Structure formats: structure tokens, C-alpha cells
XYZ file of C-alpha atoms in Angstrom:
620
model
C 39.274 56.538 -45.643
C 37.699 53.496 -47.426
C 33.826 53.396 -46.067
C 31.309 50.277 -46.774
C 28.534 51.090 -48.836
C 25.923 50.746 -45.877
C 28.253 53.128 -44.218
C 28.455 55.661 -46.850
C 24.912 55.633 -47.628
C 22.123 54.948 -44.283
C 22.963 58.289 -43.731
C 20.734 59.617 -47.298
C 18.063 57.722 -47.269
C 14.377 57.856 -48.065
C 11.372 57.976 -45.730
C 10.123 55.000 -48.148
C 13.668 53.611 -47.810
C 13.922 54.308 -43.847
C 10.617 52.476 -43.323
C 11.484 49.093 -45.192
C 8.650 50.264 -47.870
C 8.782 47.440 -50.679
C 7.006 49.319 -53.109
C 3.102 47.808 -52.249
C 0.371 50.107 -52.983
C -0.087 52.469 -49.290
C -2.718 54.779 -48.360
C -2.660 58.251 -49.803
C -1.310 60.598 -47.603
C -2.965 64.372 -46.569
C -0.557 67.269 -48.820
C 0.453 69.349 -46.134
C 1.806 72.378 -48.507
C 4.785 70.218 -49.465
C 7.140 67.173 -49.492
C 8.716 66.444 -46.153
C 12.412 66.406 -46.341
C 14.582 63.632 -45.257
C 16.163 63.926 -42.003
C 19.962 63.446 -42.386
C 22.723 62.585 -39.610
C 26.133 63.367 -39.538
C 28.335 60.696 -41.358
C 31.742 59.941 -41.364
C 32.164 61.016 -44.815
C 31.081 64.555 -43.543
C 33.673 64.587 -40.643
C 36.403 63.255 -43.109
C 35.334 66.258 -45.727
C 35.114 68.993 -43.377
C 37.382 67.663 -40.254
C 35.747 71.320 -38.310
C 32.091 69.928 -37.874
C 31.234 68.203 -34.527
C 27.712 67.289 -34.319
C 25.276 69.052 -31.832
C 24.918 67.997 -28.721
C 21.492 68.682 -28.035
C 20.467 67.687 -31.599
C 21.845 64.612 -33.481
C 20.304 66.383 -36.814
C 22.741 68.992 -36.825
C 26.228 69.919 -37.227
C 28.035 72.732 -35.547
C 31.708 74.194 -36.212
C 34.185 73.076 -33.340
C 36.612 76.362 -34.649
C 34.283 79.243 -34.791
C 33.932 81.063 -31.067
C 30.495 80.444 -28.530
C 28.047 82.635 -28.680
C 26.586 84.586 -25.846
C 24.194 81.332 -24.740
C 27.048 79.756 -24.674
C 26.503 77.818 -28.153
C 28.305 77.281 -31.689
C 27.817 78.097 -35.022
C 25.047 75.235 -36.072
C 23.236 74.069 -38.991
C 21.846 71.225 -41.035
C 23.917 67.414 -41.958
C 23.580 68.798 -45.421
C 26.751 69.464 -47.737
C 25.394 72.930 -48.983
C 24.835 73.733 -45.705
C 28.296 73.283 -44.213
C 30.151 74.450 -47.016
C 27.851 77.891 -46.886
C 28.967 78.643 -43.665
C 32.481 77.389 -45.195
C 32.218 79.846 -47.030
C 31.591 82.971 -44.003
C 34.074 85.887 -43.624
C 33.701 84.596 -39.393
C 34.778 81.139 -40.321
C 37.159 82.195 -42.445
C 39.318 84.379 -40.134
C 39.080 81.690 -37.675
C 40.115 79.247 -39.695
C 43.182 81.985 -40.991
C 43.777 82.337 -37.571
C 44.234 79.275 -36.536
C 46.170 77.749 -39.427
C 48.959 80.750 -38.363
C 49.205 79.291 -34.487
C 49.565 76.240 -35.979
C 47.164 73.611 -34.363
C 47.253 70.068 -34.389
C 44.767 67.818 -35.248
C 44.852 66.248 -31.779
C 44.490 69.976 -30.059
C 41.184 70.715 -31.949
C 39.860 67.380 -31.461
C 40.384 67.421 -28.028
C 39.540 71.042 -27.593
C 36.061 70.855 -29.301
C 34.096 70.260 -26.203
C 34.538 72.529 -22.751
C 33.173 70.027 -20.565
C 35.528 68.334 -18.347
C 33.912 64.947 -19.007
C 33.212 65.226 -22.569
C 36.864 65.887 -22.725
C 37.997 62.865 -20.404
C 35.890 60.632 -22.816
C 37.684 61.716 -25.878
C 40.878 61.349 -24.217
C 39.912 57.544 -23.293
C 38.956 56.965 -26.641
C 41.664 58.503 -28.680
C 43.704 56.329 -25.693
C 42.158 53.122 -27.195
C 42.657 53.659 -30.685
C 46.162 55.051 -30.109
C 46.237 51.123 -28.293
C 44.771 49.173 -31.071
C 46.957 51.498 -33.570
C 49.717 50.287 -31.772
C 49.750 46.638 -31.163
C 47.859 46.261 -34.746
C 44.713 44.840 -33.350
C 41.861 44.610 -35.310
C 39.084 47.416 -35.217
C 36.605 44.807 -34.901
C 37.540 44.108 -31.347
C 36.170 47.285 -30.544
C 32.874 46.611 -30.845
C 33.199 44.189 -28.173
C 35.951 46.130 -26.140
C 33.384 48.794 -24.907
C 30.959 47.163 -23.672
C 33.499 44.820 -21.281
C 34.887 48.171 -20.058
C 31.746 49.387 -19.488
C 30.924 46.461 -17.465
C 34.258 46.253 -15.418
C 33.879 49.592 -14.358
C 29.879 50.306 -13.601
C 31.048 53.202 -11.587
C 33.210 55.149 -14.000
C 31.516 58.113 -15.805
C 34.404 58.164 -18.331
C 33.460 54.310 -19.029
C 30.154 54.562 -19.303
C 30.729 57.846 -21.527
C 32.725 55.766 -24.379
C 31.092 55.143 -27.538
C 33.915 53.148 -29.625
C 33.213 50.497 -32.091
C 35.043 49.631 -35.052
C 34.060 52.760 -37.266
C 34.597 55.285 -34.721
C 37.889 53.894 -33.657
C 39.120 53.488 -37.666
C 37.995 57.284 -37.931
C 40.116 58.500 -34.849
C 43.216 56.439 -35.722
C 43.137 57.929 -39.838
C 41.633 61.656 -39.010
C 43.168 61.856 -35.513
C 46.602 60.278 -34.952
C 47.176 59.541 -38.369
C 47.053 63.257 -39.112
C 48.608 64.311 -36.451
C 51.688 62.595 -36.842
C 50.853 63.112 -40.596
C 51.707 67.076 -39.410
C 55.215 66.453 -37.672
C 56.429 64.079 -39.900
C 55.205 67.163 -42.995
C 57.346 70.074 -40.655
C 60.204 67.726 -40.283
C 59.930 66.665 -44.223
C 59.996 70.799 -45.072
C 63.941 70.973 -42.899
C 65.049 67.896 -43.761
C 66.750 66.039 -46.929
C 64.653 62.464 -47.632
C 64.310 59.760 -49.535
C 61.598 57.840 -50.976
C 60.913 54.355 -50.535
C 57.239 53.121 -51.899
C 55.227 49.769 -52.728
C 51.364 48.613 -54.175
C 49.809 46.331 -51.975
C 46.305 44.966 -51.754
C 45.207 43.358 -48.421
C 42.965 40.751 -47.211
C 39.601 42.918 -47.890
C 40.845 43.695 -51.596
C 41.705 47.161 -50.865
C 44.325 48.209 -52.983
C 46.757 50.287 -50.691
C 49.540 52.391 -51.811
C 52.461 53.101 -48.675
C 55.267 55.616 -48.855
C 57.703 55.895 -47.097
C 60.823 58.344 -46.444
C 64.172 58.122 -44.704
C 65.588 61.096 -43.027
C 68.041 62.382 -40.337
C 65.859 63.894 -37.459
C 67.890 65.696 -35.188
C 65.792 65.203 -32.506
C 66.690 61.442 -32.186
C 69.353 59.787 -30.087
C 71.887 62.726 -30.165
C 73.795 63.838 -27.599
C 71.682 66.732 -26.791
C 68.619 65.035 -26.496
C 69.895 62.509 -24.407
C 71.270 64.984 -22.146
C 68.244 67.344 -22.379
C 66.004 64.289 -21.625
C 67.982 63.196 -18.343
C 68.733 66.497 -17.143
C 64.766 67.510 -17.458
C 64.019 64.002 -15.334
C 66.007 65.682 -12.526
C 64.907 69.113 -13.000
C 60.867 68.164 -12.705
C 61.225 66.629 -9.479
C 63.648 68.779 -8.011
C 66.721 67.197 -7.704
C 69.629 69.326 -6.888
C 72.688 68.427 -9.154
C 75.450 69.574 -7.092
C 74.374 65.787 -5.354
C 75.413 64.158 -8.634
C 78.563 62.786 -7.828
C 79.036 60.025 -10.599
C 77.982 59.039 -13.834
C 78.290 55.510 -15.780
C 77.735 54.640 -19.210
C 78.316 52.039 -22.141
C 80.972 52.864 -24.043
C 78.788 54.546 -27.343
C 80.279 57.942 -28.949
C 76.711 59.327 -28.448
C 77.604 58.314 -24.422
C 80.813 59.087 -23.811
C 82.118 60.627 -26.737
C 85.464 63.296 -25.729
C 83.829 65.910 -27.723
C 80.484 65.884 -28.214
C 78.275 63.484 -25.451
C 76.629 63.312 -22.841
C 79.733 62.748 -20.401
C 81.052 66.133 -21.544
C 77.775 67.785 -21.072
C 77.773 66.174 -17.768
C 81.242 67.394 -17.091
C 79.966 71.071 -18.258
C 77.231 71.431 -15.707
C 79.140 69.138 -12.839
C 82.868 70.136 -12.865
C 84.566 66.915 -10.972
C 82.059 64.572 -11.838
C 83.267 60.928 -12.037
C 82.831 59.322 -15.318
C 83.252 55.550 -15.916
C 82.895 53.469 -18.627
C 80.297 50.400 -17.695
C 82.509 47.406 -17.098
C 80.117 45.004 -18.208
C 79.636 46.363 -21.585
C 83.348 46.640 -22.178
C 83.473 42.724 -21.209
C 80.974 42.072 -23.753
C 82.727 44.063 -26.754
C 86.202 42.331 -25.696
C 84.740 38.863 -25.710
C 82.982 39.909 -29.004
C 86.547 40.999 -30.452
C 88.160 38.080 -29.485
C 85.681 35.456 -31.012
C 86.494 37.193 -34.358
C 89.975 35.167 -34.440
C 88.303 31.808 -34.237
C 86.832 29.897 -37.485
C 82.928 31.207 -38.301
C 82.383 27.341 -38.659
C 82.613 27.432 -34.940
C 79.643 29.463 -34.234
C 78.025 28.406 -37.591
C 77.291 25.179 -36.129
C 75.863 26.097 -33.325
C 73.345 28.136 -35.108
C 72.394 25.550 -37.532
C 71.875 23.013 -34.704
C 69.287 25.003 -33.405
C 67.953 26.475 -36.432
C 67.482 22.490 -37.340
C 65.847 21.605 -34.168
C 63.809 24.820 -33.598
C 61.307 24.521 -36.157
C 60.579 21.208 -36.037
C 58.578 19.442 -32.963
C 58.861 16.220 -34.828
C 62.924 16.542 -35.207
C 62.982 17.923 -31.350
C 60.569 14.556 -29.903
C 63.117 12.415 -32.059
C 66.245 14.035 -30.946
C 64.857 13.860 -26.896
C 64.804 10.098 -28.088
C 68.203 9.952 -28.062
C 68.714 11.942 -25.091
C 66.658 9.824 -22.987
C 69.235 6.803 -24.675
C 72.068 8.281 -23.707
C 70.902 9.029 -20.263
C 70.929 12.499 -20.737
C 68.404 15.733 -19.572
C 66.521 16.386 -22.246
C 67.441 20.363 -22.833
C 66.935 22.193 -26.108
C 69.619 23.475 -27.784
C 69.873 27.337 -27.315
C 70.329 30.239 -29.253
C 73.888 32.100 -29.815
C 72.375 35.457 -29.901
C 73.601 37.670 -32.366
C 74.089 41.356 -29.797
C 75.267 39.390 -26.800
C 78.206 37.053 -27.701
C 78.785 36.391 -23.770
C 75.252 34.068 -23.861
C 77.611 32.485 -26.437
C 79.011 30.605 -23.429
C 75.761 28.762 -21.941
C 75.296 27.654 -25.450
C 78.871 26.532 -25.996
C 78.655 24.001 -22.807
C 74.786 23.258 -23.686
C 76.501 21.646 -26.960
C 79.039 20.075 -25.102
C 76.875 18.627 -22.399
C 74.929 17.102 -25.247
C 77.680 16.358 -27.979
C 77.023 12.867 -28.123
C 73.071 12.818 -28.548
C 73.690 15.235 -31.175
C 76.639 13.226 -33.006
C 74.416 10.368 -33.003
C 71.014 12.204 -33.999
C 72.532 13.766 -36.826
C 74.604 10.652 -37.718
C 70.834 9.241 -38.338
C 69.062 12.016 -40.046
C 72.312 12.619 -42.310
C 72.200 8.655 -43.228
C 68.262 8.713 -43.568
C 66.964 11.901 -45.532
C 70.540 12.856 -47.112
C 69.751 17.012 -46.097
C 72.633 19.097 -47.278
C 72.499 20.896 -43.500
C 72.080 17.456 -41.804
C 75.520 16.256 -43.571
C 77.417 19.741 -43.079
C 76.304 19.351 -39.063
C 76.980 15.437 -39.067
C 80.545 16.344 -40.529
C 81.755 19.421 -38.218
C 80.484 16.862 -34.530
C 82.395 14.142 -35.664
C 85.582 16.720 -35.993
C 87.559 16.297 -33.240
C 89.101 19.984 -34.110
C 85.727 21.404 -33.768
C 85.060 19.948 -30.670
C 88.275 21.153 -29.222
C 87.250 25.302 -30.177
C 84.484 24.349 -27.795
C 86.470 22.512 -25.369
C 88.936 25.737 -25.833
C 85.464 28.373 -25.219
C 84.347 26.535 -22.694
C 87.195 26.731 -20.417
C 88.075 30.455 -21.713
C 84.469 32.196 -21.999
C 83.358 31.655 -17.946
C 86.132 33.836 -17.004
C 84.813 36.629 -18.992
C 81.475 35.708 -18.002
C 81.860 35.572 -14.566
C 83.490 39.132 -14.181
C 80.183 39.974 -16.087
C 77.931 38.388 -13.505
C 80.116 39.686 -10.429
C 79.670 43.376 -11.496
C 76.177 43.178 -12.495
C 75.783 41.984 -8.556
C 73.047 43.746 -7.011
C 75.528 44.755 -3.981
C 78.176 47.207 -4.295
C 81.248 45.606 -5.207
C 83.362 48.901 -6.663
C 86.008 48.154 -3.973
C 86.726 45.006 -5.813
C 86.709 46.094 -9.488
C 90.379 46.841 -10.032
C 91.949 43.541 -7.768
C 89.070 41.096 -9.827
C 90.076 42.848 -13.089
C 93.541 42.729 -13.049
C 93.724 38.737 -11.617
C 91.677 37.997 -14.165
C 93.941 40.064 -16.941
C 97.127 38.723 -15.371
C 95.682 34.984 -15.353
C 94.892 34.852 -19.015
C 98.283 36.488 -20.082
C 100.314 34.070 -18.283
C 98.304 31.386 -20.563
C 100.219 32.344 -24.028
C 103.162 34.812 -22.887
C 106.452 34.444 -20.565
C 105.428 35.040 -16.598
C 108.386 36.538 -15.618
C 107.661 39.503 -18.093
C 103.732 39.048 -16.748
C 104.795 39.108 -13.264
C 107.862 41.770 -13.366
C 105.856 44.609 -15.521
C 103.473 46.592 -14.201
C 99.930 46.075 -15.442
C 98.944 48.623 -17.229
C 102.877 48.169 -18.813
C 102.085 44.647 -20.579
C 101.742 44.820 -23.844
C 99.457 41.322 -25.060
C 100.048 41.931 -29.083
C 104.256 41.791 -28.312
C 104.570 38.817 -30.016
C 108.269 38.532 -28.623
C 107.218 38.005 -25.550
C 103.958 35.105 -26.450
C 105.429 31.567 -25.814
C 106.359 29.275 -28.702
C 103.664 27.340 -30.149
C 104.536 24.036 -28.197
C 103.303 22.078 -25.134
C 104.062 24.865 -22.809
C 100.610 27.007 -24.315
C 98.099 26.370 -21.933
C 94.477 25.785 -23.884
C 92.642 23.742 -20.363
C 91.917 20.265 -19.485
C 89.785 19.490 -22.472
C 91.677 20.504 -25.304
C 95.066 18.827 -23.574
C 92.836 15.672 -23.770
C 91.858 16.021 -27.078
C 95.429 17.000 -28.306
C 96.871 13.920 -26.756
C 94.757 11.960 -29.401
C 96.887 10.013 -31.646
C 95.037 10.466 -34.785
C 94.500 14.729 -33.822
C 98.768 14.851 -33.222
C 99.394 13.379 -36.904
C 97.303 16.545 -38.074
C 100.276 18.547 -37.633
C 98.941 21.540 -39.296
C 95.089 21.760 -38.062
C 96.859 21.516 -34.588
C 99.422 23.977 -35.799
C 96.119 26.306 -37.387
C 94.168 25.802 -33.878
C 96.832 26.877 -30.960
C 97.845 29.843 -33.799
C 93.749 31.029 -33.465
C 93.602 29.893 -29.594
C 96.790 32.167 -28.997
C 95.381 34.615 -30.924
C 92.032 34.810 -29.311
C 93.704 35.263 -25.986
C 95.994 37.868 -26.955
C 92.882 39.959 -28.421
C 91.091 39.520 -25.538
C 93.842 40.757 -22.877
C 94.250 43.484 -25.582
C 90.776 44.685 -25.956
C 90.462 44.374 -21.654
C 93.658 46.797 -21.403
C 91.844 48.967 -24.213
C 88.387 49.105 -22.355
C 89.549 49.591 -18.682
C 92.276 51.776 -17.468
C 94.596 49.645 -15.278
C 96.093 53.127 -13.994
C 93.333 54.209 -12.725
C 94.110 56.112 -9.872
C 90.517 56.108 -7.966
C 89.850 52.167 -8.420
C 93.244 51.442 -7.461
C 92.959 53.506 -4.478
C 89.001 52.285 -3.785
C 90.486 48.824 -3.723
C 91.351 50.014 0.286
C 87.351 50.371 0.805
C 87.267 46.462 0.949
C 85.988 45.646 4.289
C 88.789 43.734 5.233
C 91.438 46.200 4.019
C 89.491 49.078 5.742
C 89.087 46.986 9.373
C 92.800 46.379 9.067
C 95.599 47.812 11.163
C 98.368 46.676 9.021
C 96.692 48.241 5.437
C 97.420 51.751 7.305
C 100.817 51.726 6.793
C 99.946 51.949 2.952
C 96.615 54.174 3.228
C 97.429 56.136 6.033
C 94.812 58.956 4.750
C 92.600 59.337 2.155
C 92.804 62.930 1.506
C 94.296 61.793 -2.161
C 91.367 59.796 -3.069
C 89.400 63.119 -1.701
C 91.025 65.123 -4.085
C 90.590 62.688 -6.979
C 86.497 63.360 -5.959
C 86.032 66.470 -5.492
C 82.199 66.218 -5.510
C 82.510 64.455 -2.194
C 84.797 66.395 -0.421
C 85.082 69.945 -1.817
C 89.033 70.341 -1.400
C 88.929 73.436 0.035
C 87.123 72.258 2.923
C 89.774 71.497 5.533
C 87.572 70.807 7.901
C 85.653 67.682 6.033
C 88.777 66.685 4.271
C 90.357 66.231 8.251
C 87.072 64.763 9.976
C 86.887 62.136 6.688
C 90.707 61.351 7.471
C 90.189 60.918 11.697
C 86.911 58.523 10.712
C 89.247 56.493 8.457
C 91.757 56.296 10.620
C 89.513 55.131 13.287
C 87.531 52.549 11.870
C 90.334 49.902 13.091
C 89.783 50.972 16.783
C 86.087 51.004 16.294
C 85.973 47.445 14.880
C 86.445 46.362 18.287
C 82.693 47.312 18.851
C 81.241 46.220 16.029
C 79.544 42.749 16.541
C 80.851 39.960 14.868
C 78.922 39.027 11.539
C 79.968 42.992 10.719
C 83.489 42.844 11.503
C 83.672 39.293 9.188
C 80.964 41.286 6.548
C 82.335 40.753 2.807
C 79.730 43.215 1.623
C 80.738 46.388 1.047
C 77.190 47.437 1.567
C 76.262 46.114 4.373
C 79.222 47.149 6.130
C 79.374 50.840 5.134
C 75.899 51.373 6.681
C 77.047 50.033 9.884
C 80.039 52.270 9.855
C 77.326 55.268 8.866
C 75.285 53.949 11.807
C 78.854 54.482 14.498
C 78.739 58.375 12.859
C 81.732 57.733 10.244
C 79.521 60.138 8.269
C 81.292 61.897 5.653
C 83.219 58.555 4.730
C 79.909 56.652 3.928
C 78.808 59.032 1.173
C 81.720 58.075 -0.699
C 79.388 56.510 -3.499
C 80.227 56.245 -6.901
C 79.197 53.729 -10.551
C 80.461 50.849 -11.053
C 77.735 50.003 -14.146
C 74.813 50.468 -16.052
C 74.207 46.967 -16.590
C 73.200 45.689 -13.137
C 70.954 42.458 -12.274
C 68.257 43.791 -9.553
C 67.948 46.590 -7.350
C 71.131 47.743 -6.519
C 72.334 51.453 -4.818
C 76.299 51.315 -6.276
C 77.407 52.929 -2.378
C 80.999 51.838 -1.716
């Protein structure tokens, strides 16, 4: 640890030094038998030397060893702030089976710094202060701060003991964050170094104080990351501390990672281990987001390039952004900044897509300008691509495409239940977009989870019968874009091709067979209050079976009461008031049917995400 000189040394000075002298003649002083001795004080140079010493409480003077055991009275081990001193009783058969002893139970740094003191207090205090620095560590504050830090806390809290108790400035809080966290982690990341295969990255540096600093770093697999394992061990212990019986686990809901959901070795088949019957479901809205994400891969990078350079342009310039609102407030326009396509979450790529649109022709004209005054490379390649009527028309083409993606996203991330609805939204939606590119009859004749979107026989030619939306028909209709036979040829091959991927990757991601959602589509209010939807769910004891976690199957007696509730809930409509009986939400309407004793049906909860917007209890 790098120490000022003041530091290092107003710990070794003179009594002519101490008292200012400035070498003037003084008055001769009576011998007494003998030079008096300096007085010396524990330094940080000590404590980084010999991390052991602690000094006394009782007397500042001296030092006393934190590792050897009290004495009858209830003391340490003491002696002088002297080297010699501490490295004599070093040097002590006592100190050194202590020390042996404790090296073998291996120790931390952070145990034996917060174990040198038995009083409750004392130990409180280090804990807030080694808190701090941990802070400052952290958030890469400055340790000058805490010279000032302190004292405010102090002040805020007059009536805390553990306040008052802290005594933290900058050199104290530098000492605990390099002798006490650093070495502490400095300790697991040695063990994990000693199992472990690493490599060696390292680099010279010299900072802002002219302190030449040398940092090494290493790259290894640690087992105890994000595995599987871990994962599991980590929920399963979040459940175990606070008591939580599993055999109430009914469901479980997931992104789609290996690590997640993995067939042979995740935390779905752990789950599936210690819950037999558990329901496991993919989270919808993650699947969404990698299927949108797979089918923007089939459209020309120029399309997303531009976005990204309009706002890289714009963003880092206040003087381009006043001139551009210029032309907003021309054009009659709100003046909006242009957002970011972010580079993890390609569904935001739709607010940006109609952001652009909404403010094509500011932008055409801005950039028309700037490309005609400063002559920027990026100011002509942007100028170019808005006055493309092709490029327009990919955004014409996303923005008509991307909100029904995007709004099956925002539906299931609804903070009310809407599982009843996942399968009849999901398939409408899958169904809609097919019938865009390939023949309906073989769209409305095969089953859905029969259609196959990449069977090219079945796509429709590439004429007028492709439907693209309202804008790009618009654009397409241009004289001067029809004579481009082959761009338009290029952009309805890409458009087709984008819709195919996504109906592909949807049918990949979510299992249109799925026996429980298509049977929890007759949990809909509406379908459950109805007489006539009997006659096709006349009992649920199937969907029972299919969740056995609910229902255990061999109890007849729960699996009959849940069928008599369900097949009463028609009759009992009658006496439900009318805002329940015309109730959409699933919610809502479940708890009233909980409230008329239709007991065992209301538990029938299970995921529908991991991605939700607000507080939400996923109960069918």
C-alpha cells in the first residue's frame, strides 16, 4: 500500500521534531539518568507488516496481538509500537502455534478482523466501517469523501452508538479496502486459482497521482457461477429458509436458456427430480423476442444500420439535436429524439421503427442540409438510404409486421392472469401472419401445429396477391419503385422470407399441441359461464390428470368435487351480480367463484411468464 511521506513518518519522530523545535539555542535540561525515548504510535505501515497487531485499547502506545488467546484479566498479549518489539513476540513458541493453528482452519482476513474485539459494539463499528469501504470500493468513489462522510453520519444520527463509534477517513478506509476486502477476496480468488486452469491477462499503468500500478488479471471457469446447480441450489435454499413446503409448487416458468431448461442437465429437470408432475413452460415473452430477433436476420443490415447512425449522429451532439428540432418545429412536427435500437431487445426495435417514420421527413430534409453543407461521409450515407424509397418501404413493411409480435409481448406481460387466453391469442396471431405469404385453404384446412411455414410449395407466388400492409402497397404503386423490377423483386423475396421465419421460429418456441393450454383455453370466463361450451368440456378430470400437483389422481374424491364445481358454475352464474358474470378477467372472476366455495377449482394456478410488467399472481 503506497503511504505519503507525512504518513509514513509522524509516527518516528523526535521530541525536538514533535515540538516544532527550529534548532534555537533552549535551556539546558536536568539529566535524569538517561535520554527519554520517543513515544511511538501504531502506523499503518505496522498493521500492513504484521496484519495480527491491533492497538490497545486502553493505551494508544501499544500494540497487542488480535490471534494469541486472553489472559486471565481478560487481556492480550501487549507490547511497545516498536518493530523489534512485535517481531520478538513474532518470534514466541505461543504465537507461533496460534498462528500454526490458525493458518490450518483456514481464516479469512475478514474473520480475524472482525473477530479481534469481543465487544458487541466494537464489533458493530467495524462492521459499519468495513460496510463503507466495501461501498466506496464498490461504486469507485474517492477515499477522500470519507473524511467528510463521517462526520455527516455522525450528525444524522446523534443517537446511534455505532455512528458515533466510526472513525473513517480516507487512510483508514484505503487500509480496510487493500488489507481487508482486498485480501479477502485476494484468498478465494488464490483457492479457486490452486483447482482451476487460468489465464493471464496483464497491463502497466500510472494514474493521476503518478503511481505506477501494475494489474493482473486471470480468466477461469468457476464452477460455482451460473450453472445449473447453483441456480437450483440458490432457489431451492430461498424456499427452504423460510419454510416453504414444496409439495405447493405446482408450476415453474423460465426463458428458454440451456442452463434453464436444458432436457438434461437444468434447473427444470432438477425441478422435475424433487416435484414429480410439476408444470414446466417456456416464458412466452422471451420466445417472442428470439423469433422476432430470427426473423429480422432476413432483412438488409442497412435497415437497422440506419437507424443506429441516425441516432448515433444526433446523440452526441446538442448543437445537431437544437438544429434538427428546427426542422421539426417547420414541419409541424413534435419534437421527439430519435431512439435507440437496442442491441438485446430487438422488439424495442419497433417504437424506433415508427419514431423514424413519424419523423421521416424532418430527417430527409435535416440530413439533405448537413450532407450539402459539411460533406460528412455518415451525413451522405444517411441522406442517401431516406431518400430510398426501398428503404422506407422495410420500415413501412416493420411497422405494420413488428406490433403484432409486440403486442402478444405486452398482452402476456399483463399484470392479470391471462393463461386462459395464451393458446386462442397465439394461434390467431400464427394463423394471421401465415395467410399473409402462403395459400389459406392449406392455412385454414391443416391443423396448427400441422403447417409447415418453410414449405415453399405451399408460399404464394411473388405477385400482387403477397400481402406486405397499407404502406408498402402505397409505396409499390409508385411508378418510378415498379420500373425497379428487381429491388421490388429482392424486397417481397426478404419480406416473404421474414414472415416465413417468423411463423417458423413461433411453431419452434411454443407447442401448438399443447394439451393443457388448449384445454385451459375453457377457463376463459365466458367459456366457463357458458352452458353451450359443456357439450365440449363436460369435465375436467383430463386437464386434472395433465396436473397432477393439483389434483393428486388418485384422489377420487377431489377429482369428483372439482368436476360437480365445474359443472355448476353455469347454474351459479345466475347469482353472481352482473359486472362478474360480464368480468373478462380471469382474475377477478376466479376469486369470486372461490368466494361461492368452488374451492378446489380456484387453485388451479399455473405460469404463464417470467417476464411480467407489475405485480401480478399468474392464478387462472
Amino acid at each position: 500500500m503506497g503511504l505519503t511521506s507525512d504518513e509514513e513518518n509522524d509516527n518516528y519522530l523526535t521530541d525536538g521534531e514533535a515540538s516544532g523545535s527550529t534548532g534555537a539555542p533552549t535551556a539546558k535540561r536536568k539529566k535524569t539518568g538517561g535520554r527519554k525515548k520517543s513515544v511511538a504510535h501504531l502506523s499503518m505501515k505496522l498493521k500492513e507488516e504484521f496484519p495480527f497487531i491491533e492497538p490497545v485499547p486502553t493505551d494508544k502506545n501499544r500494540a497487542q496481538c488480535r490471534l494469541c488467546p486472553l489472559s486471565k484479566d481478560g487481556t492480550r498479549p501487549s507490547f511497545r509500537c516498536e518493530r523489534t518489539d512485535i517481531i520478538r513476540h513474532q518470534e514466541t513458541a505461543k504465537h507461533k502455534s496460534v498462528a500454526k493453528t490458525i493458518t490450518k482452519g483456514s481464516t479469512s482476513v475478514m474473520t480475524s478482523f472482525l473477530s479481534g474485539k469481543k465487544d458487541p459494539l466494537e464489533e458493530q463499528i467495524k462492521y459499519a466501517e468495513v460496510k463503507i469501504g466495501a461501498y466506496v470500493a464498490a461504486h469507485n468513489e474517492a477515499f477522500l469523501k470519507l473524511d467528510h462522510l463521517t462526520e455527516v453520519l455522525k450528525d444524522i444520527f446523534p443517537d446511534s452508538k455505532i455512528a458515533q463509534g466510526i472513525t473513517l477517513k480516507r487512510t483508514k478506509g484505503k487500509g480496510i479496502v487493500i488489507n481487508v476486502l482486498g485480501k479477502e477476496h485476494q484468498e478465494v480468488l488464490t483457492a479457486k486459482l490452486k483447482k482451476y486452469k487460468f489465464s493471464i491477462l496483464t497491463d502497466i499503468s500510472t494514474d493521476i497521482s503518478s503511481v505506477k500500478n501494475s494489474c493482473v488479471l486471470v480468466m477461469f471457469y468457476d464452477e460455482e457461477g451460473a450453472s445449473a446447480q447453483r441456480i437450483f441450489d440458490l432457489l431451492k435454499g430461498t424456499f427452504d429458509r423460510q419454510q416453504v413446503p414444496w409439495t405447493n409448487v405446482i408450476g415453474y416458468a423460465a426463458d428458454g436458456a440451456s442452463v434453464m431448461m436444458g432436457c438434461n442437465n437444468s434447473v427444470a429437470t432438477r425441478l422435475k427430480d424433487l416435484c414429480p408432475g410439476i408444470r414446466v413452460s417456456r416464458c412466452i415473452c422471451h420466445s417472442l423476442h428470439l423469433c422476432a430477433s430470427e426473423a429480422c436476420k432476413q432483412l438488409p443490415r442497412s435497415a437497422e444500420d440506419l437507424a443506429r447512425n441516425i441516432y448515433n449522429f444526433l446523440h452526441n451532439s446538442s448543437k445537431r439535436q437544437a438544429q434538427f428540432a428546427e426542422f421539426q418545429t417547420f414541419l409541424h412536427l413534435d419534437v421527439l429524439q430519435m431512439l435507440h435500437p437496442s442491441q438485446t431487445r430487438w422488439l424495442s426495435l419497433a417504437a424506433v421503427v415508427d419514431r423514424i417514420l413519424k419523423q421521416w421527413d424532418a430527417l430527409r430534409l435535416y440530413f439533405d442540409a448537413k450532407w450539402l453543407e459539411e460533406r460528412l461521409e455518415t451525413a451522405e450515407r444517411i441522406h442517401t438510404m431516406l431518400n430510398d424509397k426501398f428503404t422506407k418501404m422495410y420500415y413501412l413493411f416493420l411497422d405494420w409486421m413488428l406490433p403484432k409480435v409486440t403486442g402478444l409481448n405486452e398482452y402476456f406481460q399483463s399484470s392479470r392472469p391471462v393463461l386462459p387466453f395464451v393458446h386462442e391469442k397465439m394461434t390467431e396471431t400464427f394463423r394471421e401472419i401465415l395467410t399473409c405469404f402462403m395459400r389459406r385453404d392449406y392455412v385454414c384446412m391443416t391443423p396448427t401445429h400441422n403447417i409447415q411455414p418453410m414449405d415453399t410449395s405451399k408460399w404464394l407466388p411473388l405477385g400482387d396477391i403477397i400481402y406486405f400492409g397499407v404502406g408498402v402497397a402505397e409505396v409499390l404503386d409508385l411508378p418510378e419503385v415498379r420500373a425497379d423490377t428487381a429491388r421490388v423483386k429482392d424486397f417481397k423475396t426478404r419480406a416473404r422470407q421474414f414472415m416465413a421465419t417468423l411463423c417458423s421460429e413461433m411453431q419452434r418456441r411454443y407447442d401448438f399441441n399443447d394439451p393443457v393450454l388448449q384445454r385451459a383455453s375453457s377457463l376463459a370466463p365466458a367459456t366457463a359461464l357458458s352452458q353451450r361450451a359443456r357439450e365440449a368440456t363436460p369435465s375436467l378430470r383430463t386437464l386434472a390428470l395433465l396436473l397432477p400437483r393439483i389434483v393428486d389422481k388418485t384422489d377420487k374424491k377431489k377429482l369428483q368435487d372439482l368436476d360437480d364445481q365445474w359443472r355448476a358454475i353455469p347454474f351459479a352464474a345466475e347469482k353472481l351480480p352482473t359486472e362478474v358474470r360480464e368480468c373478462k378477467d380471469a382474475g377477478v372472476f376466479w376469486h369470486q367463484m372461490l368466494a361461492a366455495n368452488l374451492y378446489y377449482f380456484s387453485q388451479c394456478v399455473g405460469p404463464q411468464g417470467n417476464d411480467e410488467e407489475g405485480e401480478s399472481d399468474d392464478s387462472t
